[in-house]
Tab-separated table of C-alpha atoms in Angstrom:
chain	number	residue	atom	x	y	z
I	29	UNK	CA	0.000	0.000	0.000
I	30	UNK	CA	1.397	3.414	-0.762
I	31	UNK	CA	1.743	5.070	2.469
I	32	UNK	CA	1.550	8.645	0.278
I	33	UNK	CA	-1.575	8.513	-0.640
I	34	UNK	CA	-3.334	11.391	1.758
I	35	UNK	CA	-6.152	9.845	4.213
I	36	UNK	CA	-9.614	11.316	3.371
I	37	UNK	CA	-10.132	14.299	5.344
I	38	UNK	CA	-12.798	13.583	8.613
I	39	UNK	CA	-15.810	15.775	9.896
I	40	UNK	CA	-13.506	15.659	12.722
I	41	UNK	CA	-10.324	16.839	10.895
I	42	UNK	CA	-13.049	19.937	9.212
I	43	UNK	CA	-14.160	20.618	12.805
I	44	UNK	CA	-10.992	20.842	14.105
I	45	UNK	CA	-9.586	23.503	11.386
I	46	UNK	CA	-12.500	25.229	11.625
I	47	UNK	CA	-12.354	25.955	15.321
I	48	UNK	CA	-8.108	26.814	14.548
I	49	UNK	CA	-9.333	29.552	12.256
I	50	UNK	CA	-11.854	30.353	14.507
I	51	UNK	CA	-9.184	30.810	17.566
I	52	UNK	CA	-6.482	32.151	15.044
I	53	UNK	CA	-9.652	34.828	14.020
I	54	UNK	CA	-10.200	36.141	17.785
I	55	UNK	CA	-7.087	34.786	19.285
I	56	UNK	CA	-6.325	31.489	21.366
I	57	UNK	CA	-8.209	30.857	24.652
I	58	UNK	CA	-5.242	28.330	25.658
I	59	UNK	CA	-7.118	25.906	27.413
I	60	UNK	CA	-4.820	23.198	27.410
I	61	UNK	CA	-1.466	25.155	28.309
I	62	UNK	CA	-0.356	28.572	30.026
I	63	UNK	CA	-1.090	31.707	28.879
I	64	UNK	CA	2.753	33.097	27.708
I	65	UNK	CA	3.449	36.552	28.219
I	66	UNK	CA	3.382	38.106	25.052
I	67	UNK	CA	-0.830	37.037	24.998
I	68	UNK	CA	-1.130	38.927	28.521
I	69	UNK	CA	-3.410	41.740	28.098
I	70	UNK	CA	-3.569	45.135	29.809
I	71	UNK	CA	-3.962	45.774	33.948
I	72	UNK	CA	-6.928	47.982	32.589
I	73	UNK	CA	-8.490	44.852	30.464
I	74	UNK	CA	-8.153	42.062	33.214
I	75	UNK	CA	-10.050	44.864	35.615
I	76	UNK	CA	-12.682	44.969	33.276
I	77	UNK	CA	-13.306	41.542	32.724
I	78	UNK	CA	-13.668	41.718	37.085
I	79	UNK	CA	-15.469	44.369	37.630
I	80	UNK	CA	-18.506	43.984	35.265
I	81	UNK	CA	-18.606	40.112	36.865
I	82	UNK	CA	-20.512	40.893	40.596
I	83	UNK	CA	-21.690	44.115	39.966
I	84	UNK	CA	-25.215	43.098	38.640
I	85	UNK	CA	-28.654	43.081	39.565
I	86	UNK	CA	-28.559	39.627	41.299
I	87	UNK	CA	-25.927	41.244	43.840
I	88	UNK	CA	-28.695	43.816	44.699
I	89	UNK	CA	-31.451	40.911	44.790
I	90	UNK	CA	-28.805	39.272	47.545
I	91	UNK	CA	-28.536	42.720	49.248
I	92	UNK	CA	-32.140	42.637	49.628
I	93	UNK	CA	-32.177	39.341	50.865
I	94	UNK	CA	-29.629	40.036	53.732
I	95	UNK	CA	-31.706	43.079	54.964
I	96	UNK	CA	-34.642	41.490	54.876
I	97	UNK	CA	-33.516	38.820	56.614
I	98	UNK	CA	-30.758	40.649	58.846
I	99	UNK	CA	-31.741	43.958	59.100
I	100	UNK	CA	-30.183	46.792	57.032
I	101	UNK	CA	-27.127	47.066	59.728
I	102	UNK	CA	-26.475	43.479	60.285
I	103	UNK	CA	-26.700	42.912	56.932
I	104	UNK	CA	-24.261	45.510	56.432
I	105	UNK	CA	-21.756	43.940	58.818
I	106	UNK	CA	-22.068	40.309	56.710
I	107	UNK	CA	-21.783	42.292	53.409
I	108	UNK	CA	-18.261	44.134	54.431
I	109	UNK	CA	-16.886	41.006	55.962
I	110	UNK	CA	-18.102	38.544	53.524
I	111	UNK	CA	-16.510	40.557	50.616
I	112	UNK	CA	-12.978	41.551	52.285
I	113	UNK	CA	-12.953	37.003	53.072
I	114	UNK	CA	-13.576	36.970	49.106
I	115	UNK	CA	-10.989	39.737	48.353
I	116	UNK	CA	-8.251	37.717	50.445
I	117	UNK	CA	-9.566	34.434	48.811
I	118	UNK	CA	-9.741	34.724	45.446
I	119	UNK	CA	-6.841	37.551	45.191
I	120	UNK	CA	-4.344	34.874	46.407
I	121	UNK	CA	-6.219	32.152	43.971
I	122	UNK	CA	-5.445	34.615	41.103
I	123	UNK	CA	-2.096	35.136	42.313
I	124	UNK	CA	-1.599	31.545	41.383
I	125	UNK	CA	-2.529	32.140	37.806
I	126	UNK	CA	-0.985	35.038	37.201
I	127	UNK	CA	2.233	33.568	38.304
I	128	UNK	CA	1.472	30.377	36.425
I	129	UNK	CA	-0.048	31.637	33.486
I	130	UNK	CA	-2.463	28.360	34.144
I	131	UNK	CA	-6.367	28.358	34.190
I	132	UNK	CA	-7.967	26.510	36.822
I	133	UNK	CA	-8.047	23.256	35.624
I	134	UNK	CA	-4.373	22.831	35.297
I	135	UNK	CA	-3.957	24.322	38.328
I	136	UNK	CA	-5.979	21.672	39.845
I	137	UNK	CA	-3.998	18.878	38.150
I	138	UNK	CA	-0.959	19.790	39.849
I	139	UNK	CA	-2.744	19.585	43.376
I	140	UNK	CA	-5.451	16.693	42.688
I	141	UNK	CA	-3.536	14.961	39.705
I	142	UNK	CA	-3.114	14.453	36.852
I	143	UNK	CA	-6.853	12.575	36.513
I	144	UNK	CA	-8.160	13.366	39.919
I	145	UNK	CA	-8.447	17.520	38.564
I	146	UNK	CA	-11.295	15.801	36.754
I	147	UNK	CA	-13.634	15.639	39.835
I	148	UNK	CA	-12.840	19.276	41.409
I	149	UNK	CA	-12.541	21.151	37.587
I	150	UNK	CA	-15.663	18.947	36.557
I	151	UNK	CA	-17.862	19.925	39.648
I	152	UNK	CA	-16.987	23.254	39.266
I	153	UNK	CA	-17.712	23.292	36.104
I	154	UNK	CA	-20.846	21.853	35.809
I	155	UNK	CA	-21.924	24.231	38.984
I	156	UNK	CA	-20.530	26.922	36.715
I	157	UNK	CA	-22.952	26.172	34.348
I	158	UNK	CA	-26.135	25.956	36.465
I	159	UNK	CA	-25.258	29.427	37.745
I	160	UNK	CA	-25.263	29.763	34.174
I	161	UNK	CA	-28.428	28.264	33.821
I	162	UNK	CA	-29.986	30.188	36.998
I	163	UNK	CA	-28.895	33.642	35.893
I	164	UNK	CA	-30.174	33.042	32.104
I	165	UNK	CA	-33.738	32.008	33.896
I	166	UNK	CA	-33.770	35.202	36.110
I	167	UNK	CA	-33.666	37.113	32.972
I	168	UNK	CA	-36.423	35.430	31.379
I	169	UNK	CA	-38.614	35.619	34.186
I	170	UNK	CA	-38.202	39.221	35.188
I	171	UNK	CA	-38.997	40.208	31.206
I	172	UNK	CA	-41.756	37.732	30.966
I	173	UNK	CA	-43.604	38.823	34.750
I	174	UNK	CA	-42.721	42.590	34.112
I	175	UNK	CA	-43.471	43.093	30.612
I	176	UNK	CA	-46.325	39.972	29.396
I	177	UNK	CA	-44.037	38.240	27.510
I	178	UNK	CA	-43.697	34.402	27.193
I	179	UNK	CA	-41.011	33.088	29.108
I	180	UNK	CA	-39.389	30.057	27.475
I	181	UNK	CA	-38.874	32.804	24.809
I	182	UNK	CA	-37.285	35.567	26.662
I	183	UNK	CA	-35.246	33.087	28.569
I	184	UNK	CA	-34.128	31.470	25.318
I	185	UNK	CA	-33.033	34.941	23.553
I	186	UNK	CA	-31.077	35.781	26.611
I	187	UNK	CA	-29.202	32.240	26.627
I	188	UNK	CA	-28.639	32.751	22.532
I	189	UNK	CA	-26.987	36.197	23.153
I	190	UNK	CA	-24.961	35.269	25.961
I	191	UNK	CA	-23.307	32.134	24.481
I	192	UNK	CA	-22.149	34.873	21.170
I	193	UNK	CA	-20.695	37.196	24.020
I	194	UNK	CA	-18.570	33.461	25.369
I	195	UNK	CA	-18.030	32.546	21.919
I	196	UNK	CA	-15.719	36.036	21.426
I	197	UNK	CA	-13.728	34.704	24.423
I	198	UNK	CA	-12.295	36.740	26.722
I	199	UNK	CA	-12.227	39.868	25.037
I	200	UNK	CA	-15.619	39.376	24.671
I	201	UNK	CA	-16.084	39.679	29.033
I	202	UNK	CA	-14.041	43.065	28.890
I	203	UNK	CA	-16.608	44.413	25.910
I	204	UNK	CA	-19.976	43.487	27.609
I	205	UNK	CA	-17.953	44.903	30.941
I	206	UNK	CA	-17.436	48.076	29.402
I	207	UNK	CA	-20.618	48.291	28.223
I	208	UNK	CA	-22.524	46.660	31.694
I	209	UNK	CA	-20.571	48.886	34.566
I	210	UNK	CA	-21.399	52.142	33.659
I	211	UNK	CA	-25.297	51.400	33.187
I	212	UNK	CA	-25.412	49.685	36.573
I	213	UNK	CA	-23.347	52.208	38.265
I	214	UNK	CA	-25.704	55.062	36.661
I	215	UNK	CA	-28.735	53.698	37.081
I	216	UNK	CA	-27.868	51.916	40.488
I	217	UNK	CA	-27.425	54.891	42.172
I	218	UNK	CA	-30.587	56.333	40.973
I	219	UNK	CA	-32.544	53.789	42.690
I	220	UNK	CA	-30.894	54.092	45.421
I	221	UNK	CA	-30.961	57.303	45.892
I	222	UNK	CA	-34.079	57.690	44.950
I	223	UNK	CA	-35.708	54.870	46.483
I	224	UNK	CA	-33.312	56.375	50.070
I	225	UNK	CA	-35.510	59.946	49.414
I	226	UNK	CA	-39.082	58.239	50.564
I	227	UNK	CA	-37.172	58.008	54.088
I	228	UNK	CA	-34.308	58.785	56.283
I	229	UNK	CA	-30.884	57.679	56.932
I	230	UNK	CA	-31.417	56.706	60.276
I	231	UNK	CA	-34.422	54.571	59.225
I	232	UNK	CA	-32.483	52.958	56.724
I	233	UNK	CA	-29.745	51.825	58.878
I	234	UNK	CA	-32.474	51.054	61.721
I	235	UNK	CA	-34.545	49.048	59.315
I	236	UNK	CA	-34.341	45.186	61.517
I	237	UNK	CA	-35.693	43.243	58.216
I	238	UNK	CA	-39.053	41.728	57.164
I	239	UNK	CA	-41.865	42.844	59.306
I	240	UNK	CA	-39.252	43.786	61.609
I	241	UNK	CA	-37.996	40.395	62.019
I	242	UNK	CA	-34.847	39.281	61.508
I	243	UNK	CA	-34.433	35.633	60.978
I	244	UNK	CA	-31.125	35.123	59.424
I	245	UNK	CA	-28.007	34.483	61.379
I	246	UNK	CA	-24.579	36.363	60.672
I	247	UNK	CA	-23.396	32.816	59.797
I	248	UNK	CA	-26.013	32.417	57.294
I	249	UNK	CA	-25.536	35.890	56.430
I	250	UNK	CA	-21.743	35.249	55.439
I	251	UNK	CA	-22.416	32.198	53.740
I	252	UNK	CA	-25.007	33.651	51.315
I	253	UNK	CA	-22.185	36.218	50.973
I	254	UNK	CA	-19.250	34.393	50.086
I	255	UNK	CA	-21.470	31.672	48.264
I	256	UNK	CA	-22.513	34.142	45.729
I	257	UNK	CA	-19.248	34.098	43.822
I	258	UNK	CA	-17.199	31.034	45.919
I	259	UNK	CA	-17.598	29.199	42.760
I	260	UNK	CA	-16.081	31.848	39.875
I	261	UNK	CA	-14.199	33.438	42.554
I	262	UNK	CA	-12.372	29.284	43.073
I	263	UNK	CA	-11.660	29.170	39.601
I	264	UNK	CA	-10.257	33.391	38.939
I	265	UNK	CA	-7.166	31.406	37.551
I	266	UNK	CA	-9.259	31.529	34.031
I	267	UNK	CA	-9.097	35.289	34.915
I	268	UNK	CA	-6.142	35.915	36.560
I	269	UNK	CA	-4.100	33.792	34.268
I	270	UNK	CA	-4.041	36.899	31.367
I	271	UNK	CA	-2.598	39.509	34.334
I	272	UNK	CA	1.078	40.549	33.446
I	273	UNK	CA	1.804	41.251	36.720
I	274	UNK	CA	0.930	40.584	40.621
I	275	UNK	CA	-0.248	44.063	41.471
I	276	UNK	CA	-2.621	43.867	38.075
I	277	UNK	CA	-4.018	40.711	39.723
I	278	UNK	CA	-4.819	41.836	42.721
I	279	UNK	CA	-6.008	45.409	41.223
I	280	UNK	CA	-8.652	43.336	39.144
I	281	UNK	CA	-9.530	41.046	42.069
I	282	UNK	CA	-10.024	44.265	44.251
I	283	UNK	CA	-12.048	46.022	41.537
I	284	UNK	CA	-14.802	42.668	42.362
I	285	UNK	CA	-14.326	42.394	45.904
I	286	UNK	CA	-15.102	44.566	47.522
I	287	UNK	CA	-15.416	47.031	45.302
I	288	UNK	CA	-18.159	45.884	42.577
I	289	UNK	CA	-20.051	43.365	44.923
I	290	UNK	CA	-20.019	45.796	47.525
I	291	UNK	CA	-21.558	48.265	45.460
I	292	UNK	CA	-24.308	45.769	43.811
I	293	UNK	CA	-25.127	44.104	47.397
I	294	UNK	CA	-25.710	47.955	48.854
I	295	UNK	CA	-28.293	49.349	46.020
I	296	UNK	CA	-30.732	46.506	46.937
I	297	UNK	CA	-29.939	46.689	50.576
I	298	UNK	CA	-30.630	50.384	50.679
I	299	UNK	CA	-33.544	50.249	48.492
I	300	UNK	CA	-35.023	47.219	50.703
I	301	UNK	CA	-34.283	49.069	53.881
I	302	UNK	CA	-35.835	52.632	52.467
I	303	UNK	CA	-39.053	51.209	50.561
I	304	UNK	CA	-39.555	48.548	53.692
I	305	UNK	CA	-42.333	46.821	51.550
I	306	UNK	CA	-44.168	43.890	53.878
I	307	UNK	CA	-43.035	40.651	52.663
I	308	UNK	CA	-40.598	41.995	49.195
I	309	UNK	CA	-40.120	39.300	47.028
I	310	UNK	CA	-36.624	40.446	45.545
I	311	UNK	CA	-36.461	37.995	42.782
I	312	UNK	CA	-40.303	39.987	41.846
I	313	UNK	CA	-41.181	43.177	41.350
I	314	UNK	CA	-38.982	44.352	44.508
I	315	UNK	CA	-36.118	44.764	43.056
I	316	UNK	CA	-33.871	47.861	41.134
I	317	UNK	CA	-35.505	46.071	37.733
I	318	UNK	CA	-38.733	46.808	39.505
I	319	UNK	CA	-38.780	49.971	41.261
I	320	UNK	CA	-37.403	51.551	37.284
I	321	UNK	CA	-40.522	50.060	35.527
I	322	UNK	CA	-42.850	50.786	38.769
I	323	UNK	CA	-42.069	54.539	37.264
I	324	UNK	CA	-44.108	53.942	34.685
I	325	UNK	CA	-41.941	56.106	32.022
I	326	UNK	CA	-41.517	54.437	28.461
I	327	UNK	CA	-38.056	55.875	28.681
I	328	UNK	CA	-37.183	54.459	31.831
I	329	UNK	CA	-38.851	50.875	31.224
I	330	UNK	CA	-36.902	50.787	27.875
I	331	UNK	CA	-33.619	51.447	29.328
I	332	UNK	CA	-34.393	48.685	31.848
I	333	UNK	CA	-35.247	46.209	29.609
I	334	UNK	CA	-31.857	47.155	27.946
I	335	UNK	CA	-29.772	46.949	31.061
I	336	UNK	CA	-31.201	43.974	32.307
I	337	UNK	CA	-29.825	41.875	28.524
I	338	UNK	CA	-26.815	43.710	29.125
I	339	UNK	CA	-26.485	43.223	33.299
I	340	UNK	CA	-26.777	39.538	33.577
I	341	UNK	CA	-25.502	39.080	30.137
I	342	UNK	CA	-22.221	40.143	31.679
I	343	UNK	CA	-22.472	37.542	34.560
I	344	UNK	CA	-24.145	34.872	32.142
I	345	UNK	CA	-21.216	35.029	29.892
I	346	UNK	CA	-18.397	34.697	32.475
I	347	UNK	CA	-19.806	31.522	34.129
I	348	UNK	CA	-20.044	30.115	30.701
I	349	UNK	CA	-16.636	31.140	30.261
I	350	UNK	CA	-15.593	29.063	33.068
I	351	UNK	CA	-17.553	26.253	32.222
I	352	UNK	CA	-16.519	25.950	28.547
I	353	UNK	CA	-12.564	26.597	29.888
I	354	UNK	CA	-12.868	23.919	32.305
I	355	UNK	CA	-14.530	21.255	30.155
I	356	UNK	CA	-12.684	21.892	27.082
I	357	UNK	CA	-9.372	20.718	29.234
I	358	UNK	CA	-11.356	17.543	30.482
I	359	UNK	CA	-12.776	16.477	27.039
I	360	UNK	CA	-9.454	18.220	25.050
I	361	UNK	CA	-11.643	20.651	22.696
I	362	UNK	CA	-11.862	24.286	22.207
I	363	UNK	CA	-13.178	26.587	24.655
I	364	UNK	CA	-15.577	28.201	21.855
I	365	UNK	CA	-17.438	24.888	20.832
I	366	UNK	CA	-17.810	23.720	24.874
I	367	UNK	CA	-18.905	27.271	25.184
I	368	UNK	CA	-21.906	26.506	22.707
I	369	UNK	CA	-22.700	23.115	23.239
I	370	UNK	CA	-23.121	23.984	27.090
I	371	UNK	CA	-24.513	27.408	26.503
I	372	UNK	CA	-27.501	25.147	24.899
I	373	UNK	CA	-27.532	22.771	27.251
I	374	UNK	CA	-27.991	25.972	29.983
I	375	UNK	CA	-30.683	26.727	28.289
I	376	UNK	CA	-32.727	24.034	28.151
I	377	UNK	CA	-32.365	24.155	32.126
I	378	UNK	CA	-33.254	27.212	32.654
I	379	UNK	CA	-36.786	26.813	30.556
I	380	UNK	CA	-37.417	24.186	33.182
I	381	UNK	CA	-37.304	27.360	36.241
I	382	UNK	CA	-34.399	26.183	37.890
I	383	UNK	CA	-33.833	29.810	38.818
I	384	UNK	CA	-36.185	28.996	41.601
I	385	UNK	CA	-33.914	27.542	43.612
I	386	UNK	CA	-31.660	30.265	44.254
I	387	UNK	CA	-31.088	29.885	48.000
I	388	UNK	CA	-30.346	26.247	47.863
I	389	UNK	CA	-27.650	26.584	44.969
I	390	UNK	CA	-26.004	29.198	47.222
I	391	UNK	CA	-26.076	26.944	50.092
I	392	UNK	CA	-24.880	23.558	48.077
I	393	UNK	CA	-22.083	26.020	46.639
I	394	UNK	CA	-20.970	27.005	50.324
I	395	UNK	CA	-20.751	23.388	51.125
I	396	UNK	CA	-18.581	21.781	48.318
I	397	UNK	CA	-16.566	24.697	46.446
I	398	UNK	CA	-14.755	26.511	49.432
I	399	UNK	CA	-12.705	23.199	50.446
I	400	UNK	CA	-11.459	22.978	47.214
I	401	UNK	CA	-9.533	26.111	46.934
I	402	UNK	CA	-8.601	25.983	50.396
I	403	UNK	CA	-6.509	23.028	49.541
I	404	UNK	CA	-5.149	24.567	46.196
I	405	UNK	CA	-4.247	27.031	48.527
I	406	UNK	CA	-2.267	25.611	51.216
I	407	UNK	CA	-0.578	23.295	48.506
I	408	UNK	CA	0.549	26.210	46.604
I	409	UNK	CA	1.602	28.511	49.117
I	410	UNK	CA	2.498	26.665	52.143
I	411	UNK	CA	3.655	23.037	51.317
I	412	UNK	CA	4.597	22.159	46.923
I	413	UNK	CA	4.928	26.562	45.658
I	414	UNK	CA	7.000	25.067	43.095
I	415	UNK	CA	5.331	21.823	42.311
I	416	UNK	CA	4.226	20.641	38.765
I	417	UNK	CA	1.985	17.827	37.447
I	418	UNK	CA	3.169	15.043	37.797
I	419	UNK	CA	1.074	12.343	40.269
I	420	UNK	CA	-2.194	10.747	38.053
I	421	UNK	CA	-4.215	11.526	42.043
I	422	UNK	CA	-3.327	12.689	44.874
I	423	UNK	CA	-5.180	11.540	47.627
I	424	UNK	CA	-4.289	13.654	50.417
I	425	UNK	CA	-5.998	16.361	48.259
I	426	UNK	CA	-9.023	14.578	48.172
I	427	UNK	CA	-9.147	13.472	52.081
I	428	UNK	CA	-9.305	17.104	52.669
I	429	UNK	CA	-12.088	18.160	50.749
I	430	UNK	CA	-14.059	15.344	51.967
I	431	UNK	CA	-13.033	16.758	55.474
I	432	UNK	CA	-14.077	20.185	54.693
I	433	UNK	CA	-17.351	19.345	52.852
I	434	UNK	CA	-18.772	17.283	55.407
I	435	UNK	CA	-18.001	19.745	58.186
I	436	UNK	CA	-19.571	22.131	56.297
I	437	UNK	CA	-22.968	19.593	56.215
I	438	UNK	CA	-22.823	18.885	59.662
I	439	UNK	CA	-22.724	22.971	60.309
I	440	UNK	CA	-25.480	23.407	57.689
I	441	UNK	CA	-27.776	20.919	60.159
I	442	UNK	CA	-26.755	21.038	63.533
I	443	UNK	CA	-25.146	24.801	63.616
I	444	UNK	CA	-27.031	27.245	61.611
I	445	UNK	CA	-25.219	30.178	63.149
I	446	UNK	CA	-22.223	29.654	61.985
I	447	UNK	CA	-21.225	30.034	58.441
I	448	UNK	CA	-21.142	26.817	56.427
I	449	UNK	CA	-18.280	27.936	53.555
I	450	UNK	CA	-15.814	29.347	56.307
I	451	UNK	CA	-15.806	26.332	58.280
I	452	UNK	CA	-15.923	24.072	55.342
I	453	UNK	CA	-12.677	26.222	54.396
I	454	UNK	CA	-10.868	26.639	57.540
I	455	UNK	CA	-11.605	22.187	58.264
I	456	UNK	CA	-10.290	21.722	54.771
I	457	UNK	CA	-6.886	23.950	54.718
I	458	UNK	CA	-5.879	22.311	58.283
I	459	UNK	CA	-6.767	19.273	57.505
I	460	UNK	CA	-4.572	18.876	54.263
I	461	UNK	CA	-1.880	21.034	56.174
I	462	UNK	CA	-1.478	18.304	59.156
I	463	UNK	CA	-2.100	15.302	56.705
I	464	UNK	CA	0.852	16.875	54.819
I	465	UNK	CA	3.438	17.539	57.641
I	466	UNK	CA	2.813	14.045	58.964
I	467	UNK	CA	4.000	12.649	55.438
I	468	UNK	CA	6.867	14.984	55.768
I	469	UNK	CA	7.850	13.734	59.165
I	470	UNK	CA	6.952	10.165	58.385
I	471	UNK	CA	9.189	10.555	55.754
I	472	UNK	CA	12.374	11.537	57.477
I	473	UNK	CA	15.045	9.126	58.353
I	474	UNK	CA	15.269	8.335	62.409
């Protein structure tokens, strides 16, 4: 057989070069390698890309939530705290990939292996993609209760528009940022202000939550906090990774937390705490969406329409960013086509309501995600800084998260006051510490 002739050309082979033009068109995503300097992009991009991430009308439905259920001062107190434990969290997570140049997932094959990154990046991932999911259905449901439109469709032309914003890749999260800050920050502080005009400041900050009630605990409080971004702010590598330097890193980590979150929690916490409506429903009609079309001005109820595409397109689009990075290393395709095929598969999920279940996604993400970065790191910074991949699992890795998660259950049933994604944290990074330092000593010759 003549070993020249050329092998007919697969739909495989076609798919492949089209998705290298594709990448070679609006520039690699590197999914399966570190980012090399020369693709780094500016301090000013990377910030971008951060900032228009928390700073979006689901922030200010959480705000509300807090007050409601803390009281505007109390809530206050979980807010600040909450957001300066995320700042020193995922800053020292991006620091990671910024040094590295790495994304998450090969982050996490140094620390759980080789194949074991599978089960952390996978998780993530797919969690990724239900917050997706849930943010895509909020959309949806807010057009369809607010302005008589059908839902499946609403929700549907929101998932289709922010799978194209993915599909640009990362440049694409700096253009819908640019775009998505400035009409939150605008009209954000128009409804709070406005809605903080009907009263006082002293009633504001006095306000002690629904019906005058409050029935959340700080522990709660903080966990609803943190578990609002635990799971992008886990993987920030895929961020992080396209910072030149440190101080850009933790520049665009600051510009989230506190900074953007802060901002987002504190215009539905204000406006909450100044309207004090009996019973609010947040993820209703109280909420900034809400009080703009409870104007009734065409102007006003256009531009709200517009800013709530743009808002959670912003958020929408990152999440799908970090589910498409992380399963494109586990399956070894593009970022662009995971971005699509999961950006449909989001959809289909969030026709089925699953945005309905907002509180129990938060509480399932403070239970499993905050172990796992608490062991990347302590293994990072504190026991392998210059470790590579090598092992195909790594148990110790695993024992830990296991530790962490199921303290974090126990808290969630038997301690409700205390906050189930620091503890699940703080079990986790001692545990793999001391399981660690007893190999080391093992180890040593007598």
């Amino acid at each position: 057989m003549n070993s020249s002739v050329p092998k007919p050309a697969s739909a495989a082979d076609g798919l492949h070069a089209a998705e290298d033009q594709v990448d070679h068109l609006l520039g690699s995503e590197y999914e399966h390698e570190p980012v090399p300097m020369r693709a780094r992009h500016s301090a000013f991009s990377v910030t971008m890309v951060w900032l228009g991430f928390p700073m979006i009308i689901t922030g200010a439905m959480t705000g509300s939530i807090l007050v409601l259920g803390m009281g505007f001062s109390r809530a206050l107190t979980a807010m600040i705290i909450g957001n300066v434990i995320m700042f020193a969290y995922v800053g020292l997570l991006g620091l990671i990939g910024t040094k590295r140049g790495m994304n998450f997932a090969l982050i996490a094959s140094i620390v759980f292996g080789k194949k074991g990154y599978v089960f952390a990046s996978g998780l993530l991932s797919t969690l990724l993609l239900g917050w997706y999911a849930v943010q895509t259905g909020i959309t949806g449901a807010l057009v369809s209760s607010t302005y008589g439109l059908n839902y499946v469709a609403m929700t549907v032309i929101a998932g289709i528009l922010y799978i194209g914003i993915t599909f640009v890749g990362v440049k694409g999260l700096h253009y819908i940022g640019l775009v998505s800050v400035p009409l939150f920050v605008v009209l954000g502080l128009f409804v709070a202000f406005d809605a903080a005009s009907t009263s006082s400041a002293s009633a504001i900050f006095n306000y002690a939550g629904n019906n005058g009630v409050a029935t959340m605990s700080m522990g709660v409080g903080l966990t609803v906090v943190l578990a609002l971004f635990i799971d992008a702010g886990t993987v920030t590598a895929d961020f992080n990774r396209w910072a030149k330097t440190p101080t850009a890193s933790l520049l665009a980590t600051f510009s989230a937390f506190p900074f953007a979150n802060l901002i987002a929690m504190l215009v539905g916490g204000v406006m909450t705490a100044a309207l004090a409506v009996p019973n609010a429903n947040p993820f209703g009609a109280d909420n900034m969406f809400g009080y703009m079309n409870g104007k009734q001005m065409a102007w006003l109820s256009a531009l709200a329409f517009l800013f709530l595409y743009v808002n959670l397109g912003s958020v929408c689009s990152h999440c799908l960013y970090n589910a498409a990075t992380g399963w494109s290393r586990i399956l070894g395709n593009h970022m662009r086509m995971m971005a699509v095929i999961l950006g449909a598969i989001g959809i289909v999920v969030a026709a089925g309501n699953v945005w309905a279940f907002f509180i129990q996604w938060l509480s399932l993400l403070g239970i499993l995600v905050p172990p796992i970065g608490a062991v990347i790191l302590v293994d990072q910074y504190l026991i392998r800084p210059d470790a590579k991949i090598e092992a195909d699992w790594r148990p110790d890795a695993f024992i830990a998260w296991a530790a962490g998660s199921v303290c974090a259950f126990i808290v969630e049933e038997r301690m409700p006051y205390l906050s189930t994604a620091i503890s699940a944290a703080l079990v986790a990074s001692i545990a793999y510490y001391a399981i660690a330092r007893s190999r080391v000593a093992v180890a040593k010759p007598v």
